[in-house]
Amino acid sequence: MHNNYYFLRQLSTALEKSIAGTVVSECFSQNKDELVIRFETNTKPFFIKACLQSEFCCLSFPDEFSRARKNSVDLFESLIGLRAEKITQFANERSFTIEFSNNYKLLFKMHGNRANLVLFENEIAIGLFRNHLTTDADINLPELNRVMDWSYDAFENNLGELQKLYFTFGKPFWAFLNRNGFDEKSHVEKWQAIQDLLAYLEKPTYYIAIVNGKLILSLFPDGDIQKQSKESIQIVNDFFLQYTRTFSFLQERTEALSKLKTKLRSSLNYLVKAHEKKKEIEKDTHYKVWADVAMANLHEIKVGDEKVTLLNFYNEDKPIEIKLKKDLSAQKNAEVFYRKSKNQQIELQKLTEGIASKQKEIATLQEKLNIFEAISDLKTLRSFVESSGLRKEAAIKEKPLPYHEVEYNGFKIWIGKNAQHNDTLTLKHTFKEDLWLHAKDVAGSHVVIKYQSGKKFPKDVIERAAQLAAFNSKRKTESLCAVAYTTKKYVRKRKGDPAGAVVVEREDVILVEPKSA
């Protein structure tokens, strides 16, 4: 209600008494959407600070204001040296002007998130404080006065639309009237209640109160009252200070709380995925079985075999099919299986350690969250944020991923964004079992299909990834494009090669039509 017409009417009257006859010595801004005007009086300077942020629009009148040496800019320079003569409050409107010598006027349009200050010379707008509100340049000052019919006839003819008739009242006024039984009153009693309200508004009491969890400046007693006064300038100063402190606290609290919850959510997600991966590896013992069965049947395996069926002594001698590398001997194949089994055990150990570490981290985060939610003042909040490392983390910008992701038939396909990102994708985000693709003999994105344990890369998935590789290359407009593909272990980068350039030691080629995601 600090921008309500009935409060601004009182405020502008009090303000005129403070600045009439004073001279403007400074008019500047050092914060976004904030203007400070300094008036010289016979004693000490008088300041108007207009905070016109979209989320909070309010005037205040600090006793002192020290201008920053840097990052401040002079505005409305035409006002410097002019004398403030009077203030005009527009009828039934949340706006007033300070009128200066030489036919200058500064309009204070206190319209919430569309609030603005507009400088006029000879009734023509010559400057806007918030320049993006371009329609304010067309304001005709006399047209700001709005007419309201206060007659009994108008009241009687609009009994069903009183809120529309008395458009300056607003929700807080009607809430106040309803708290005092307005709806149950007779027509005559309602008329009298409105007359009583208008009489009260001629010289109201102002209240700073918390209503529904929000700090407000009210013309009526409501909610948890923090302070009350008859002085409009003093009460709006107190309100501004208390609101900005509360707003800063809530803003910083929300930001820090969001970071804590994001970290906790991320850790919990990791824990779920790590447990799933751990179970998957614990169940997947086929490399160990293959190795043992192969070693027990070396004489059954010949170089050149791509697969062999043997009796599995781990499972009641039931037949088991083992896939082989045809260019390796039986013993070398078994060594490969043992190595893969050992790698699984190493991965299992790392997962176990990672799970234990994350569990400790989650316990710490939950403890911090409990402490954090009990904090109720800005000083303690900032100290906690500093000690928790949240402020430092906020300063570190998260690096974007070097790839776009497409999912197809349950497989993740990653597409490098540019040459530099191609290197990062292939060298830092890709493992040797992943399938790597690239349009053949032409510049383009590296494309990767992420490997899934125990699953072959389906033909249709390879074809889809190849289409994406073709589309993200210099051959995207051709009808057909050759795309090379291989497992990442056959892709390497030589020292000194330009960004995106790699050597492929072994590859297959597929011919596809370029298609986007």
mmCIF file of N, CA and C in Angstrom, residues 180-222:
data_model
loop_
_atom_site.group_PDB
_atom_site.id
_atom_site.type_symbol
_atom_site.label_atom_id
_atom_site.label_comp_id
_atom_site.label_asym_id
_atom_site.label_seq_id
_atom_site.Cartn_x
_atom_site.Cartn_y
_atom_site.Cartn_z
ATOM 1 N N ASN A 180 -14.863 -5.485 9.005
ATOM 2 C CA ASN A 180 -15.788 -4.728 9.867
ATOM 3 C C ASN A 180 -17.249 -4.929 9.445
ATOM 4 N N GLY A 181 -17.518 -6.079 8.803
ATOM 5 C CA GLY A 181 -18.897 -6.477 8.517
ATOM 6 C C GLY A 181 -19.573 -5.728 7.397
ATOM 7 N N PHE A 182 -18.825 -5.207 6.435
ATOM 8 C CA PHE A 182 -19.397 -4.403 5.360
ATOM 9 C C PHE A 182 -20.459 -5.175 4.574
ATOM 10 N N ASP A 183 -20.203 -6.442 4.251
ATOM 11 C CA ASP A 183 -21.139 -7.212 3.426
ATOM 12 C C ASP A 183 -22.502 -7.400 4.092
ATOM 13 N N GLU A 184 -22.524 -7.422 5.424
ATOM 14 C CA GLU A 184 -23.770 -7.663 6.136
ATOM 15 C C GLU A 184 -24.562 -6.380 6.404
ATOM 16 N N LYS A 185 -23.985 -5.236 6.066
ATOM 17 C CA LYS A 185 -24.634 -3.965 6.373
ATOM 18 C C LYS A 185 -25.749 -3.659 5.368
ATOM 19 N N SER A 186 -26.680 -2.806 5.780
ATOM 20 C CA SER A 186 -27.721 -2.312 4.865
ATOM 21 C C SER A 186 -27.101 -1.306 3.903
ATOM 22 N N HIS A 187 -27.871 -0.890 2.886
ATOM 23 C CA HIS A 187 -27.363 0.084 1.916
ATOM 24 C C HIS A 187 -26.939 1.374 2.604
ATOM 25 N N VAL A 188 -27.769 1.835 3.497
ATOM 26 C CA VAL A 188 -27.465 3.096 4.196
ATOM 27 C C VAL A 188 -26.211 2.937 5.054
ATOM 28 N N GLU A 189 -26.089 1.785 5.712
ATOM 29 C CA GLU A 189 -24.916 1.536 6.573
ATOM 30 C C GLU A 189 -23.639 1.413 5.742
ATOM 31 N N LYS A 190 -23.781 0.831 4.571
ATOM 32 C CA LYS A 190 -22.611 0.725 3.677
ATOM 33 C C LYS A 190 -22.167 2.111 3.235
ATOM 34 N N TRP A 191 -23.123 2.950 2.861
ATOM 35 C CA TRP A 191 -22.787 4.325 2.470
ATOM 36 C C TRP A 191 -22.058 5.041 3.599
ATOM 37 N N GLN A 192 -22.564 4.888 4.822
ATOM 38 C CA GLN A 192 -21.943 5.548 5.965
ATOM 39 C C GLN A 192 -20.551 5.001 6.233
ATOM 40 N N ALA A 193 -20.361 3.684 6.046
ATOM 41 C CA ALA A 193 -19.040 3.067 6.253
ATOM 42 C C ALA A 193 -18.019 3.643 5.280
ATOM 43 N N ILE A 194 -18.457 3.884 4.048
ATOM 44 C CA ILE A 194 -17.552 4.466 3.048
ATOM 45 C C ILE A 194 -17.238 5.920 3.400
ATOM 46 N N GLN A 195 -18.227 6.656 3.875
ATOM 47 C CA GLN A 195 -17.980 8.052 4.278
ATOM 48 C C GLN A 195 -17.003 8.113 5.459
ATOM 49 N N ASP A 196 -17.193 7.189 6.402
ATOM 50 C CA ASP A 196 -16.283 7.118 7.562
ATOM 51 C C ASP A 196 -14.860 6.800 7.106
ATOM 52 N N LEU A 197 -14.758 5.909 6.122
ATOM 53 C CA LEU A 197 -13.435 5.543 5.597
ATOM 54 C C LEU A 197 -12.772 6.738 4.933
ATOM 55 N N LEU A 198 -13.539 7.485 4.128
ATOM 56 C CA LEU A 198 -12.983 8.659 3.455
ATOM 57 C C LEU A 198 -12.526 9.707 4.462
ATOM 58 N N ALA A 199 -13.282 9.853 5.542
ATOM 59 C CA ALA A 199 -12.902 10.811 6.592
ATOM 60 C C ALA A 199 -11.604 10.364 7.258
ATOM 61 N N TYR A 200 -11.493 9.068 7.503
ATOM 62 C CA TYR A 200 -10.270 8.525 8.120
ATOM 63 C C TYR A 200 -9.068 8.738 7.213
ATOM 64 N N LEU A 201 -9.273 8.581 5.896
ATOM 65 C CA LEU A 201 -8.159 8.694 4.945
ATOM 66 C C LEU A 201 -7.628 10.111 4.795
ATOM 67 N N GLU A 202 -8.358 11.082 5.323
ATOM 68 C CA GLU A 202 -7.853 12.459 5.290
ATOM 69 C C GLU A 202 -6.632 12.606 6.179
ATOM 70 N N LYS A 203 -6.583 11.822 7.255
ATOM 71 C CA LYS A 203 -5.418 11.869 8.142
ATOM 72 C C LYS A 203 -5.272 10.509 8.814
ATOM 73 N N PRO A 204 -4.824 9.519 8.044
ATOM 74 C CA PRO A 204 -4.782 8.147 8.564
ATOM 75 C C PRO A 204 -3.566 7.884 9.454
ATOM 76 N N THR A 205 -3.607 6.756 10.105
ATOM 77 C CA THR A 205 -2.436 6.222 10.806
ATOM 78 C C THR A 205 -1.809 5.176 9.880
ATOM 79 N N TYR A 206 -0.480 5.138 9.888
ATOM 80 C CA TYR A 206 0.220 4.194 9.009
ATOM 81 C C TYR A 206 0.795 3.059 9.848
ATOM 82 N N TYR A 207 0.769 1.859 9.286
ATOM 83 C CA TYR A 207 1.238 0.674 10.000
ATOM 84 C C TYR A 207 2.227 -0.111 9.136
ATOM 85 N N ILE A 208 3.314 -0.530 9.754
ATOM 86 C CA ILE A 208 4.183 -1.535 9.134
ATOM 87 C C ILE A 208 3.808 -2.854 9.782
ATOM 88 N N ALA A 209 3.395 -3.816 8.958
ATOM 89 C CA ALA A 209 2.883 -5.076 9.506
ATOM 90 C C ALA A 209 3.284 -6.251 8.620
ATOM 91 N N ILE A 210 3.259 -7.422 9.222
ATOM 92 C CA ILE A 210 3.478 -8.656 8.464
ATOM 93 C C ILE A 210 2.120 -9.321 8.281
ATOM 94 N N VAL A 211 1.708 -9.435 7.030
ATOM 95 C CA VAL A 211 0.412 -10.026 6.685
ATOM 96 C C VAL A 211 0.644 -11.170 5.706
ATOM 97 N N ASN A 212 0.197 -12.363 6.081
ATOM 98 C CA ASN A 212 0.393 -13.560 5.244
ATOM 99 C C ASN A 212 1.856 -13.763 4.871
ATOM 100 N N GLY A 213 2.718 -13.505 5.841
ATOM 101 C CA GLY A 213 4.149 -13.736 5.633
ATOM 102 C C GLY A 213 4.865 -12.638 4.875
ATOM 103 N N LYS A 214 4.169 -11.550 4.505
ATOM 104 C CA LYS A 214 4.794 -10.461 3.757
ATOM 105 C C LYS A 214 4.784 -9.175 4.576
ATOM 106 N N LEU A 215 5.860 -8.399 4.426
ATOM 107 C CA LEU A 215 5.946 -7.106 5.105
ATOM 108 C C LEU A 215 5.236 -6.069 4.244
ATOM 109 N N ILE A 216 4.285 -5.335 4.820
ATOM 110 C CA ILE A 216 3.550 -4.331 4.060
ATOM 111 C C ILE A 216 3.476 -3.033 4.850
ATOM 112 N N LEU A 217 3.231 -1.938 4.113
ATOM 113 C CA LEU A 217 2.888 -0.663 4.740
ATOM 114 C C LEU A 217 1.387 -0.512 4.531
ATOM 115 N N SER A 218 0.633 -0.414 5.613
ATOM 116 C CA SER A 218 -0.822 -0.396 5.536
ATOM 117 C C SER A 218 -1.394 0.874 6.161
ATOM 118 N N LEU A 219 -2.566 1.257 5.672
ATOM 119 C CA LEU A 219 -3.282 2.384 6.268
ATOM 120 C C LEU A 219 -4.277 1.907 7.314
ATOM 121 N N PHE A 220 -4.316 0.584 7.551
ATOM 122 C CA PHE A 220 -5.230 0.004 8.532
ATOM 123 C C PHE A 220 -4.469 -0.981 9.420
ATOM 124 N N PRO A 221 -4.903 -1.150 10.660
ATOM 125 C CA PRO A 221 -4.271 -2.159 11.519
ATOM 126 C C PRO A 221 -4.594 -3.555 10.994
ATOM 127 N N ASP A 222 -3.560 -4.357 10.771
ATOM 128 C CA ASP A 222 -3.772 -5.690 10.213
ATOM 129 C C ASP A 222 -2.546 -6.541 10.504
#
